[in-house]
Coordinates of C-alpha atoms and ligand atoms in Angstrom, one line a residue:
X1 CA -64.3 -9.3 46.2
X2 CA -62.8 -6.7 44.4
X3 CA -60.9 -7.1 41.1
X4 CA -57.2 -5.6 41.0
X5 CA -55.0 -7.9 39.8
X6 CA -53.1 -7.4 36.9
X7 CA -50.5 -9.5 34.7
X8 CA -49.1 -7.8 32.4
X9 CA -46.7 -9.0 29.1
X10 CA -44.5 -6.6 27.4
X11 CA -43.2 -7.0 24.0
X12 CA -41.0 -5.0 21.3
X13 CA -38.4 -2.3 22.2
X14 CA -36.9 -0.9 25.7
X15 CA -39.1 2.0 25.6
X16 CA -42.3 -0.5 25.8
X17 CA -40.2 -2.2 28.5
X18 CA -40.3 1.3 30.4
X19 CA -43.7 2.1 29.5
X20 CA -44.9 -0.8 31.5
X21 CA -43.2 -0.1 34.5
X22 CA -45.4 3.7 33.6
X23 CA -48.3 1.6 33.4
X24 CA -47.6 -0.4 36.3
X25 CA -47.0 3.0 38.4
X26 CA -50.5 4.1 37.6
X27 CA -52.3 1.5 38.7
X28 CA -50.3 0.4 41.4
X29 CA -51.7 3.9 42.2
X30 CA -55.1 2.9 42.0
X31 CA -54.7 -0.1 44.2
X32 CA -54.3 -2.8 41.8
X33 CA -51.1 -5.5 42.7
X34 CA -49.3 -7.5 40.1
X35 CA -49.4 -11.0 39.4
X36 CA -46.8 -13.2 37.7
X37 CA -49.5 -15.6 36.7
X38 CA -52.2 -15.1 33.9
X39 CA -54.5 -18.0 35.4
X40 CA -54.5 -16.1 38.9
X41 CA -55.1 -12.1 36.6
X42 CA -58.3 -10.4 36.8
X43 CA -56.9 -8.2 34.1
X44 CA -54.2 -9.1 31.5
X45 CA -52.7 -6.6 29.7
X46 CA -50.0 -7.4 26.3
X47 CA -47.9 -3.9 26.0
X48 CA -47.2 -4.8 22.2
X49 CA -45.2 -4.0 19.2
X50 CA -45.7 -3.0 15.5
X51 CA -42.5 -2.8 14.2
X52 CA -42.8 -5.9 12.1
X53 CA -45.1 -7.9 10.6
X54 CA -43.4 -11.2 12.7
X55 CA -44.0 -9.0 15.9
X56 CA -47.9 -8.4 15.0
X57 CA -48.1 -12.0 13.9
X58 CA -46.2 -13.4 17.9
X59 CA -49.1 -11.4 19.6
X60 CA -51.6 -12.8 17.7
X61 CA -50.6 -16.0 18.9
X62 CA -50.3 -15.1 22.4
X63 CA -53.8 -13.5 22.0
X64 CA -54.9 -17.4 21.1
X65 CA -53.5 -18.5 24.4
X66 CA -55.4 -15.7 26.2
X67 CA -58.8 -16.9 24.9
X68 CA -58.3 -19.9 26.0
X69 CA -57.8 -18.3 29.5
X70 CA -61.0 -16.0 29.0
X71 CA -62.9 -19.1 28.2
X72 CA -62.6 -20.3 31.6
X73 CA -62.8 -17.2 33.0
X74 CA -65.4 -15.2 31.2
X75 CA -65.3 -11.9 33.1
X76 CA -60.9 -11.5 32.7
X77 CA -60.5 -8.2 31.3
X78 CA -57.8 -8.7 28.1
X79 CA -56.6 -5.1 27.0
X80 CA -54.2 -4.1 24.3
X81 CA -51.7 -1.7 24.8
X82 CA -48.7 0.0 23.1
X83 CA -47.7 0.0 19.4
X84 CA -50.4 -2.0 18.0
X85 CA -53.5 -0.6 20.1
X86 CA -52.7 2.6 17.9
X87 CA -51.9 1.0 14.8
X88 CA -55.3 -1.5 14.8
X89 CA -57.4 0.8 17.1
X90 CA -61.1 -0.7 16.9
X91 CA -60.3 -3.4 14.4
X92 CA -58.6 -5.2 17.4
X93 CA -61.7 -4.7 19.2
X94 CA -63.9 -6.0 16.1
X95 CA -61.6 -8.7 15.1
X96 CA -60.7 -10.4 18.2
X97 CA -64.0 -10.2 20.3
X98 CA -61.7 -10.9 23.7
X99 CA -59.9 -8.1 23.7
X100 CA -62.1 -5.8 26.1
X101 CA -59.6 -2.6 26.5
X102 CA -57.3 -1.2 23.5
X103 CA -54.7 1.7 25.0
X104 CA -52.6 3.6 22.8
X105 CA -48.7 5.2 23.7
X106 CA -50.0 8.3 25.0
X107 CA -53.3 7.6 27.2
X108 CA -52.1 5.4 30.0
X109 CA -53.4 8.1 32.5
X110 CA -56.7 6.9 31.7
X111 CA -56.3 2.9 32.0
X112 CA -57.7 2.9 35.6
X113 CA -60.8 4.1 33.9
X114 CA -61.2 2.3 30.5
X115 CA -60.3 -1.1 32.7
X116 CA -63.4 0.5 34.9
X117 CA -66.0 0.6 31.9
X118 CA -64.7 -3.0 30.5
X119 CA -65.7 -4.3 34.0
X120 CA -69.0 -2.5 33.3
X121 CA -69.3 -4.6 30.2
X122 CA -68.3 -2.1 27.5
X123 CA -65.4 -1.8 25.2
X124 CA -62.2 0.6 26.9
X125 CA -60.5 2.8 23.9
X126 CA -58.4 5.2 24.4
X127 CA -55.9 6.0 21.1
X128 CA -55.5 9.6 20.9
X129 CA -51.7 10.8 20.5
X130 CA -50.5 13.2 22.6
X131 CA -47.9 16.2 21.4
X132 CA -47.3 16.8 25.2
X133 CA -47.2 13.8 27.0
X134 CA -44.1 12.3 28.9
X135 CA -45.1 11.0 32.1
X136 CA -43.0 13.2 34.1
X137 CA -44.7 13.0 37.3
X138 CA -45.2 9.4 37.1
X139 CA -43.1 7.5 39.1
X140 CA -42.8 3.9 37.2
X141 CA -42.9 0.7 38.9
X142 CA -39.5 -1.0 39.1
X143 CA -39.0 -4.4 41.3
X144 CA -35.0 -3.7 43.2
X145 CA -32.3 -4.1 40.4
X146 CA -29.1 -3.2 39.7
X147 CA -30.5 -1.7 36.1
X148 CA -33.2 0.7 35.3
X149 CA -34.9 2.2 31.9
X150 CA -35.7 5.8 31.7
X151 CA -37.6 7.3 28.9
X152 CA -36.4 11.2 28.3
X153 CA -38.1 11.6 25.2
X154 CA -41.3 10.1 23.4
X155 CA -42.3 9.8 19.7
X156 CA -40.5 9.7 16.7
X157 CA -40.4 13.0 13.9
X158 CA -37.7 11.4 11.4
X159 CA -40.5 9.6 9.7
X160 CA -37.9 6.7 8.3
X161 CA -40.0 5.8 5.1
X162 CA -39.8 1.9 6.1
X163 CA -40.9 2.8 10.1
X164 CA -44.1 2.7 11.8
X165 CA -42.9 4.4 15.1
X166 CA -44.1 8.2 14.2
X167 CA -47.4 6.4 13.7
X168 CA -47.7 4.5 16.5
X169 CA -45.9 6.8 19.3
X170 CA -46.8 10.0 17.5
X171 CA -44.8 13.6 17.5
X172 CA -41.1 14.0 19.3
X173 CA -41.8 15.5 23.0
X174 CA -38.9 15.8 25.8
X175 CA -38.9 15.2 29.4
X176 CA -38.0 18.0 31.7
X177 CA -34.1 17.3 32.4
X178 CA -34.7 18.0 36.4
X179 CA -37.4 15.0 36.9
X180 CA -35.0 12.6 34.7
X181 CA -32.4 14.0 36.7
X182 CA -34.4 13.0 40.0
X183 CA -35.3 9.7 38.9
X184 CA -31.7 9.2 38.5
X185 CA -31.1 9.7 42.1
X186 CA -33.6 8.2 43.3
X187 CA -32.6 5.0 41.3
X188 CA -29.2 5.7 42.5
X189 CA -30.8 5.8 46.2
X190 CA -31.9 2.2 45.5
X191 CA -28.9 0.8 45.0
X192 CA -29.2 0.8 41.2
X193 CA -25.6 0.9 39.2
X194 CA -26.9 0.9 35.4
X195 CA -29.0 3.4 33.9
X196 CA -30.4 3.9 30.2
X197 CA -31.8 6.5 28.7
X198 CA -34.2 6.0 26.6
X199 CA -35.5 7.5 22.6
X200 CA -35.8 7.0 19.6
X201 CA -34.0 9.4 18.6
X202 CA -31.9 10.6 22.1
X203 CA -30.2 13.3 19.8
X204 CA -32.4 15.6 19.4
X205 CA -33.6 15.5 23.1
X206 CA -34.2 19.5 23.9
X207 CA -35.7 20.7 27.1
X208 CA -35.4 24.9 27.7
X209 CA -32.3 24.7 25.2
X210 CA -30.4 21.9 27.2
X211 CA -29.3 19.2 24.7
X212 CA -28.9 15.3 25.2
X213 CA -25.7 16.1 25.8
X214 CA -26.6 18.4 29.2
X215 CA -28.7 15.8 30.4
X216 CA -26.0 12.6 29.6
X217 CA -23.5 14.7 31.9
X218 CA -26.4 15.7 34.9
X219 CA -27.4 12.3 34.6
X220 CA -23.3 10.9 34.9
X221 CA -22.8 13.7 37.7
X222 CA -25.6 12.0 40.0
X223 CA -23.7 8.9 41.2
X224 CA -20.3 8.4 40.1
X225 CA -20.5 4.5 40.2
X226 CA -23.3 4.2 38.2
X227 CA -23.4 3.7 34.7
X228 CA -25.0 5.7 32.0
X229 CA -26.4 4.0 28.5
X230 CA -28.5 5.5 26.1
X231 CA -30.4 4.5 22.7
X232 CA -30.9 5.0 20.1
X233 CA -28.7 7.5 18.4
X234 CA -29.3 8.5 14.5
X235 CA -26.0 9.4 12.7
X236 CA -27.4 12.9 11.6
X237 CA -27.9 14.2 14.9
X238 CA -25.3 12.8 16.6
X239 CA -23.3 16.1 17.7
X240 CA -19.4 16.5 18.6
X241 CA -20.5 18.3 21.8
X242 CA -22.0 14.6 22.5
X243 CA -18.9 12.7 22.0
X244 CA -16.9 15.3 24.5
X245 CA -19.3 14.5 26.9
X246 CA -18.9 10.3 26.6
X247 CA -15.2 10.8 26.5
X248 CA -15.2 13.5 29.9
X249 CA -17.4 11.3 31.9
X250 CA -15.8 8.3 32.9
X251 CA -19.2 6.7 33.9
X252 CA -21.1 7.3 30.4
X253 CA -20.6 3.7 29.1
X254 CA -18.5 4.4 25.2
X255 CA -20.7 2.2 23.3
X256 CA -22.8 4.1 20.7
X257 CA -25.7 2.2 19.2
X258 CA -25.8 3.8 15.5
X259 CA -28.3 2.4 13.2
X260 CA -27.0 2.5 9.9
X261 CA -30.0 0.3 8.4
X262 CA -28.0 0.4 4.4
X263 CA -24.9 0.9 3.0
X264 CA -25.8 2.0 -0.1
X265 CA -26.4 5.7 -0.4
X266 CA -29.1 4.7 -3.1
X267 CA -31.1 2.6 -0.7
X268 CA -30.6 5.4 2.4
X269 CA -32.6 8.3 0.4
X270 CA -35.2 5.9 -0.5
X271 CA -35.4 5.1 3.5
X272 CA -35.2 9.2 4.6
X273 CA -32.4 8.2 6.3
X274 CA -31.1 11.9 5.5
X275 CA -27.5 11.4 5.9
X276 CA -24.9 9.5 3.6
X277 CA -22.4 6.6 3.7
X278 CA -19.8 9.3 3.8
X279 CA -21.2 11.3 6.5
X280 CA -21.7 8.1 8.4
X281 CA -18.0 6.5 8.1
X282 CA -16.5 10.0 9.1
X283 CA -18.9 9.7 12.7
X284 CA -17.2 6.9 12.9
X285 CA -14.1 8.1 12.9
X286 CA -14.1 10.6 15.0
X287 CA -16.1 8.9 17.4
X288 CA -13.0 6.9 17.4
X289 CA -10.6 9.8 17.8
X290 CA -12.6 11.4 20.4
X291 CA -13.3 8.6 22.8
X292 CA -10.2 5.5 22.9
X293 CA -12.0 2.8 22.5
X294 CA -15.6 3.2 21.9
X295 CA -17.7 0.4 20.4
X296 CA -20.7 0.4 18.0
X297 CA -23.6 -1.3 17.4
X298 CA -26.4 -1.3 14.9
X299 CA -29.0 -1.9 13.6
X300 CA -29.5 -3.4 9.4
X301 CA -32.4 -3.8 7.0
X302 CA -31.9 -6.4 4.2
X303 CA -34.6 -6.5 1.2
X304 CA -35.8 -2.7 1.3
X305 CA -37.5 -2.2 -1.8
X306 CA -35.4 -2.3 -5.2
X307 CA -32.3 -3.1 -3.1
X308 CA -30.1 -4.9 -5.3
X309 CA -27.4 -7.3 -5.0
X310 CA -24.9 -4.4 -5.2
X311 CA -26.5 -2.2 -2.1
X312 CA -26.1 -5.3 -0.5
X313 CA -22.8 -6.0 -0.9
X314 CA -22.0 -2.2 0.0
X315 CA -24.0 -3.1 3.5
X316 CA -21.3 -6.1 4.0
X317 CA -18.6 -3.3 2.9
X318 CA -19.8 -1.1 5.6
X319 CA -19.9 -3.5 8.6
X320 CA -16.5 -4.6 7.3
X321 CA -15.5 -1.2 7.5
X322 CA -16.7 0.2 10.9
X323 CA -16.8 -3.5 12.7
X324 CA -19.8 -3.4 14.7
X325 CA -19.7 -5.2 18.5
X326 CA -23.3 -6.4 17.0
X327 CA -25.8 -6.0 15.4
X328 CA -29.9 -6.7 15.2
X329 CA -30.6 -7.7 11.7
X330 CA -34.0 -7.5 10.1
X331 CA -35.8 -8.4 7.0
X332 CA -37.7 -5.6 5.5
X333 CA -41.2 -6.0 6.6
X334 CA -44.2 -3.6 4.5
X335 CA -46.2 -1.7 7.4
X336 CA -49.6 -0.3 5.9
X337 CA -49.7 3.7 6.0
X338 CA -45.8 4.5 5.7
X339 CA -44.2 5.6 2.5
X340 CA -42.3 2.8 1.5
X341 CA -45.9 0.3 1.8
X342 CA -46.4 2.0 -1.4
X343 CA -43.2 0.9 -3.1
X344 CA -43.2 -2.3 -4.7
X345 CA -41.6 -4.5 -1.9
X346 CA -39.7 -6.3 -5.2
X347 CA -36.8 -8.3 -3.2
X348 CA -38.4 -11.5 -3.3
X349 CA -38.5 -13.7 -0.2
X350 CA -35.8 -16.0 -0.5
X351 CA -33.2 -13.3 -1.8
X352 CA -34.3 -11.4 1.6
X353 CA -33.6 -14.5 3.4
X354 CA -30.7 -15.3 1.8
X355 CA -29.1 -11.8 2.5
X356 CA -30.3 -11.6 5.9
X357 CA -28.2 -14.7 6.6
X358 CA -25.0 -13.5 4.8
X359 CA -24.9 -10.1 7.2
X360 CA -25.8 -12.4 10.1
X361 CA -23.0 -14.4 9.0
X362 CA -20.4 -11.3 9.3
X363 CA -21.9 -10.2 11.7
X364 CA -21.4 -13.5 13.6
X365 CA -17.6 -13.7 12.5
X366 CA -16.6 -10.0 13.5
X367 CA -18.1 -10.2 16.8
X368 CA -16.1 -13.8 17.4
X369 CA -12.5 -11.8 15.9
X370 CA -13.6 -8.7 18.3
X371 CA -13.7 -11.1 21.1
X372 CA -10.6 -13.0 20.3
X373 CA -8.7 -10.0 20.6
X374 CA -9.6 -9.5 24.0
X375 CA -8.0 -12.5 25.4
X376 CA -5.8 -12.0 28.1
X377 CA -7.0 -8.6 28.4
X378 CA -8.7 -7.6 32.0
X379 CA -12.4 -6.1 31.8
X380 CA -13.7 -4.0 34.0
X381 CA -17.5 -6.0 35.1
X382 CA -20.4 -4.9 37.0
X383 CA -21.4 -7.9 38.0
X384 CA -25.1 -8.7 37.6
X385 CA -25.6 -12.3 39.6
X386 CA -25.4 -15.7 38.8
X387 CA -24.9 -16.9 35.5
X388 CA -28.3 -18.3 33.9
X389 CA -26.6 -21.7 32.9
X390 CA -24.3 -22.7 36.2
X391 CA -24.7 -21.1 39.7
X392 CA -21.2 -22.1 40.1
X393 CA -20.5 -18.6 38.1
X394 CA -21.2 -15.3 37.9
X395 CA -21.7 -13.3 34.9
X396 CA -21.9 -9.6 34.3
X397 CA -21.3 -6.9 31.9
X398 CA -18.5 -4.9 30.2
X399 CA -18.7 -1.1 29.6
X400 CA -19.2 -2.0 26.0
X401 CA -21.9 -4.3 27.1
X402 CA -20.6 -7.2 26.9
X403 CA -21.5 -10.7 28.5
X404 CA -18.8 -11.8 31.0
X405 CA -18.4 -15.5 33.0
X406 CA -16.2 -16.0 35.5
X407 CA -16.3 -18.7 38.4
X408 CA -17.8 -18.0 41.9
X409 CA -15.4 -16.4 44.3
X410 CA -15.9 -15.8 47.7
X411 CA -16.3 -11.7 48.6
X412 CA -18.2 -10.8 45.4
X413 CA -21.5 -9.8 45.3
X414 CA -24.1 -8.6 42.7
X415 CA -23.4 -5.3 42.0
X416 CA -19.4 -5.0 42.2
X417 CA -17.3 -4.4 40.1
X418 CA -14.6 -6.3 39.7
X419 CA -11.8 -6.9 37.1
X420 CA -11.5 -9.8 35.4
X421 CA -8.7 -11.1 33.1
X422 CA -10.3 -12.6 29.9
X423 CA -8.9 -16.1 29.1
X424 CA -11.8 -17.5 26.2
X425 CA -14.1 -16.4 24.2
X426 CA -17.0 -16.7 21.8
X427 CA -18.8 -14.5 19.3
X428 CA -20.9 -13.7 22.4
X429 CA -19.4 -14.6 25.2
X430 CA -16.4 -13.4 27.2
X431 CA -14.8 -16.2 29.7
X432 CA -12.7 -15.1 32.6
X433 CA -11.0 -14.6 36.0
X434 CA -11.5 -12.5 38.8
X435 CA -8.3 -10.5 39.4
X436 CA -9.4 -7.8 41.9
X437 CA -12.4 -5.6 43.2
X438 CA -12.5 -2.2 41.7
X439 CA -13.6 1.2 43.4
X440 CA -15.0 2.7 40.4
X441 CA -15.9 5.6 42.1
X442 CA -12.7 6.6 42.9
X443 CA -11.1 5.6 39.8
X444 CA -13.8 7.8 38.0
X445 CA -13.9 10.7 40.0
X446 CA -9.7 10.5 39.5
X447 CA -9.9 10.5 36.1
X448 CA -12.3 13.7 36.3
X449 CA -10.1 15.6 37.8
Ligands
SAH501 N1 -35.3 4.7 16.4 C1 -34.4 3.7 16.1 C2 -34.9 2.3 15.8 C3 -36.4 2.0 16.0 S1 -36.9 0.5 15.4 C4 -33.6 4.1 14.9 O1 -33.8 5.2 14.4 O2 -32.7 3.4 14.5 C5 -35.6 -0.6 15.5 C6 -35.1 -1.1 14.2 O3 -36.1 -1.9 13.5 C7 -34.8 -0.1 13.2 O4 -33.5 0.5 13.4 C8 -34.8 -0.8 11.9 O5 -33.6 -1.4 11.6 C9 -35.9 -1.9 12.2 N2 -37.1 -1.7 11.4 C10 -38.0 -0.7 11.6 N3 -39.0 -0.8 10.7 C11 -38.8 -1.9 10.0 C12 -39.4 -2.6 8.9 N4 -40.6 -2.1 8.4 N5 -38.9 -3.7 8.4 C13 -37.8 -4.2 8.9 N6 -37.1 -3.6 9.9 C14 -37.6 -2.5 10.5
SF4_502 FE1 -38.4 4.8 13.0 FE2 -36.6 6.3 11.9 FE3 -37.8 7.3 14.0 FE4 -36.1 5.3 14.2 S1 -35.6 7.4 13.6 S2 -38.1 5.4 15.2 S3 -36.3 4.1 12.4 S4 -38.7 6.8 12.0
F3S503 FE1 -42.2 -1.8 18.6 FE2 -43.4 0.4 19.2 FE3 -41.0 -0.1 20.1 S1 -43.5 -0.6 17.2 S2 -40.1 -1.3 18.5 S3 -42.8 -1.2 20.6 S4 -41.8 1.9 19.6

C-alpha cells in the first residue's frame, strides 16, 4: 500500500499560513492527499514558529501528543517545518528522536524527497536559506474560499534587534509582479472576494523597479469586487506614492497595519527600528489626510530590555494618540543569536506582565469607544457565512476588518456584500441589520472614474 497521506498543522504568522498551502501544492504534485486526521496520517507535518519563546514552548507540547501517535504507529513520518526547523536544525532531530524530517523556509522543493529517505529510515534535513527563492511557479493548495493569502515577498533584511525572522526566513527576495498578478486572477476565477498580500516588510517589495505600490494597484485592477489587504507595513518604508494608491483604488481595503512596537524613541534605536516617534505620528497623519477614514493597527513590545516605566507610559501616550482599531500585544521574549539576546533582558517578569496588561487594557477600551461610535452607522460587509456561535446569523467583515453580526435574511449568500446599519457593539464586535445588497463593483468602478 503506498504511503501519501499527509496532515499537516500550521502555526505562527500568515506567511506560514501560505507556505502551507506551498507545501501542500508540492506534494499534492507528487501524489500525496490530505488528511484532516493525524490518527489516519502517514506523514505529519507541524509548519512552526519561532517568534517567541511561548510559540517554541506550544510545539513542544504538540510534539508530546505526536509521540504518542508515533508510538502506535511506529513507521508515521513526523517532520518539522518553518521557523523553528531553521532555528533548531539538527538539535530537533537529536533532542526529540520522533521527529524524522526537519525543513527549513526555503527548501520545500525538496520535501517529496527528504519524506522519501525518512521512509528509508534515515533522518530528512534540508535548512539551507535561499537568496532567490519565492515559489513563483508553485501554485499553492487552497480548499474554495471567499479569502486567499499570497506571499509577494520572502525574508526579512531590517534585522529588528529583538526579531528572529532574518534568521529563520533569511535575505528579502520579491516575487515577479506578473505571477502574483495571475494568481490574483485565477483566485478571482474561483470566486474568491478577499485577497492579502503578504511580507514582512510589503514596502520595500521591488520587482524590475515596480514598487509595492505597482503591484497593490495591478493586484486592485484584476477584479473590481474583490478586496485587497496587505501586511505588514514598517513605518520607514511606507511611501506617499503608497497611500495615493489606497485612497485611488476603491477596492484596496484603508486599514494599514503599522507596527509601532515602542513609544519611546529611546527604546526604538535600541530595537533598529530606524525611524522615530515623530516620523511615526506624522505617517499617521497624513495617512489620515490622504485616505478619509483609514484605520490602523499594530503591533506592541512591553519589557524590551532597560525599558522603563517612563518608555512605557510614552507607548500608552502613543496608542492614545493614534487610536489603533487593535492591536497584538507581546511580552518581550530573548531569542538566542539576535542582538538584543545579548542585552540584559533587566524588566523583571511581573513588571512585564504587569505592563502588558495595562496596554491590553487601552487597548481594550479604545477599540470598545471606536466601536461605539459607529452605532447607527451602515457598514459595508462582505459577508463570510454563518456566524460561529448561532446559525441564525451571519457574520462578515468591514473594510477596516472588522467582525459584523447581523440576523439571517432570506436572499443573502456568503460572499455578498451587503450594508448593514450598526445598532450594538463591543470592543470586538459589531451588531447589525441588513439594509440592502450592494453592487460593489459598480460603486467602485464609479468612484474610479
Ligand atoms: N514584520 C513585522 C512583524 C513580524 S513578527 C514587523 O516588522 O512588524 C510580529 C510581531 O511579533 C512583531 O511586530 C513584534 O511586535 C513581535 N515580536 C517579534 N519578536 C519578538 C520578541 N522577541 N519578543 C516579543 N515580541 C516579538
Ligand atoms: Fe522582524 Fe523587524 Fe523584519 Fe519585522 S521588520 S520581520 S520585526 S526584523
Ligand atoms: Fe513565526 Fe516565522 Fe512567522 S517566526 S511569526 S512563523 S516568520
Amino acid at each position: 500500500m503506498q504511503k501519501n497521506k499527509i496532515y499537516i498543522e500550521t502555526y505562527g504568522c500568515q506567511m506560514n499560513l501560505a507556505d502551507t498551502e506551498i507545501v501542500l501544492g508540492i506534494l499534492k504534485n507528487k501524489g500525496y492527499t490530505v488528511t484532516k486526521d493525524a490518527e489516519d496520517a502517514d506523514v505529519v507535518l507541524v509548519n512552526t514558529c519561532s517568534i517567541r519563546d511561548n510559540a517554541e514552548q506550544r510545539i513542544y507540547g504538540r510534539l508530546g501528543n505526536f509521540k504518542t501517535l508515533k508510538d502506535k504507529k511506529p513507521d508515521l513520518v513526523v517532520g518539522i517545518l518553518g521557523c523553528m526547523a531553521e532555528r533548531l536544525r539538527k538539535d530537533l532531530v537529536e533532542d526529540k528522536s520522533i521527529v524524522d524530517v526537519v525543513v527549513g523556509p526555503d527548501e520545500y522543493r525538496r520535501l517529496p524527497e527528504l519524506i522519501d529517505v525518512a521512509y528509508n529510515g534515515d533522518k530528512g534535513i534540508g535548512v539551507k536559506l535561499s537568496r532567490t527563492e519565492t515559489y513563483d511557479d508553485i501554485l499553492p493548495y487552497r480548499e474554495d474560499g471567499l479569502q486567499a493569502w499570497i506571499s509577494v515577498m520572502r525574508g526579512c533584511d531590517k534585522f529588528c534587534t529583538f526579531c528572529v525572522v532574518p534568521f529563520t526566513r533569511g535575505r528579502e527576495r520579491s516575487r515577479e509582479l506578473d505571477s502574483i498578478v495571475t494568481e490574483v486572477k485565477q483566485l478571482s476565477e474561483r470566486g474568491f472576494k478577499e485577497v492579502t498580500l503578504l511580507g514582512q516588510n510589503v514596502n520595500s517589495y521591488n520587482d524590475e523597479g515596480n514598487d509595492f505600490a505597482d503591484l497593490l494597484a495591478a493586484c486592485a485592477k484584476v477584479d473590481r469586487s474583490m478586496r485587497i489587504r496587505f501586511t505588514t507595513s514598517h513605518p520607514q518604508d511606507l511611501s506617499d506614492k503608497l497611500l495615493y494608491t489606497i485612497a485611488e483604488n476603491p477596492n484596496i481595503c484603508n486599514y494599514i497595519h503599522l507596527p509601532v512596537q515602542s513609544g519611546s524613541n529611546r527604546i526604538l534605536e535600541l530595537m533598529n527600528r530606524t525611524y522615530t516617534i515623530e516620523h511615526y505620528l506624522n505617517l499617521i497623519d497624513k495617512a489620515r489626510k490622504i485616505i478619509p477614514g483609514v484605520s490602523f493597527s499594530t503591533d506592541i513590545i512591553a519589557g524590551f530590555p532597560t525599558e522603563t516605566y517612563e518608555d512605557h507610559v510614552m507607548t500608552l501616550d502613543v496608542m492614545r494618540q493614534v487610536r489603533y482599531d487593535g492591536a497584538f500585544m507581546f511580552k518581550y521574549s530573548p531569542r538566542e543569536g539576535t542582538k538584543a539576546y545579548r542585552m540584559k533582558d533587566d524588566v523583571p517578569e511581573d513588571v512585564k506582565s504587569k505592563r502588558l496588561q495595562e496596554i491590553i487594557d487601552l487597548q481594550q477600551q479604545i477599540s470598545f469607544e471606536i466601536n461605539q461610535e459607529l452605532i447607527g452607522t451602515e457598514e459595508i460587509v462582505l459577508v463570510e457565512g454563518k456566524s460561529r456561535k448561532s446559525d441564525k446569523f451571519f457574520a462578515g467583515r468591514t473594510d477596516s476588518n472588522k467582525v459584523v453580526i447581523f440576523p439571517v435574511t432570506e436572499g443573502i449568500n456568503e460572499g455578498d456584500y451587503v450594508k448593514v446599519k450598526i445598532n450594538r457593539a463591543t470592543q470586538a464586535t459589531l451588531f447589525g441589520d441588513y439594509v440592502e445588497h450592494i453592487d460593489i463593483r459598480n460603486d467602485n468602478l464609479a468612484l474610479i472614474a
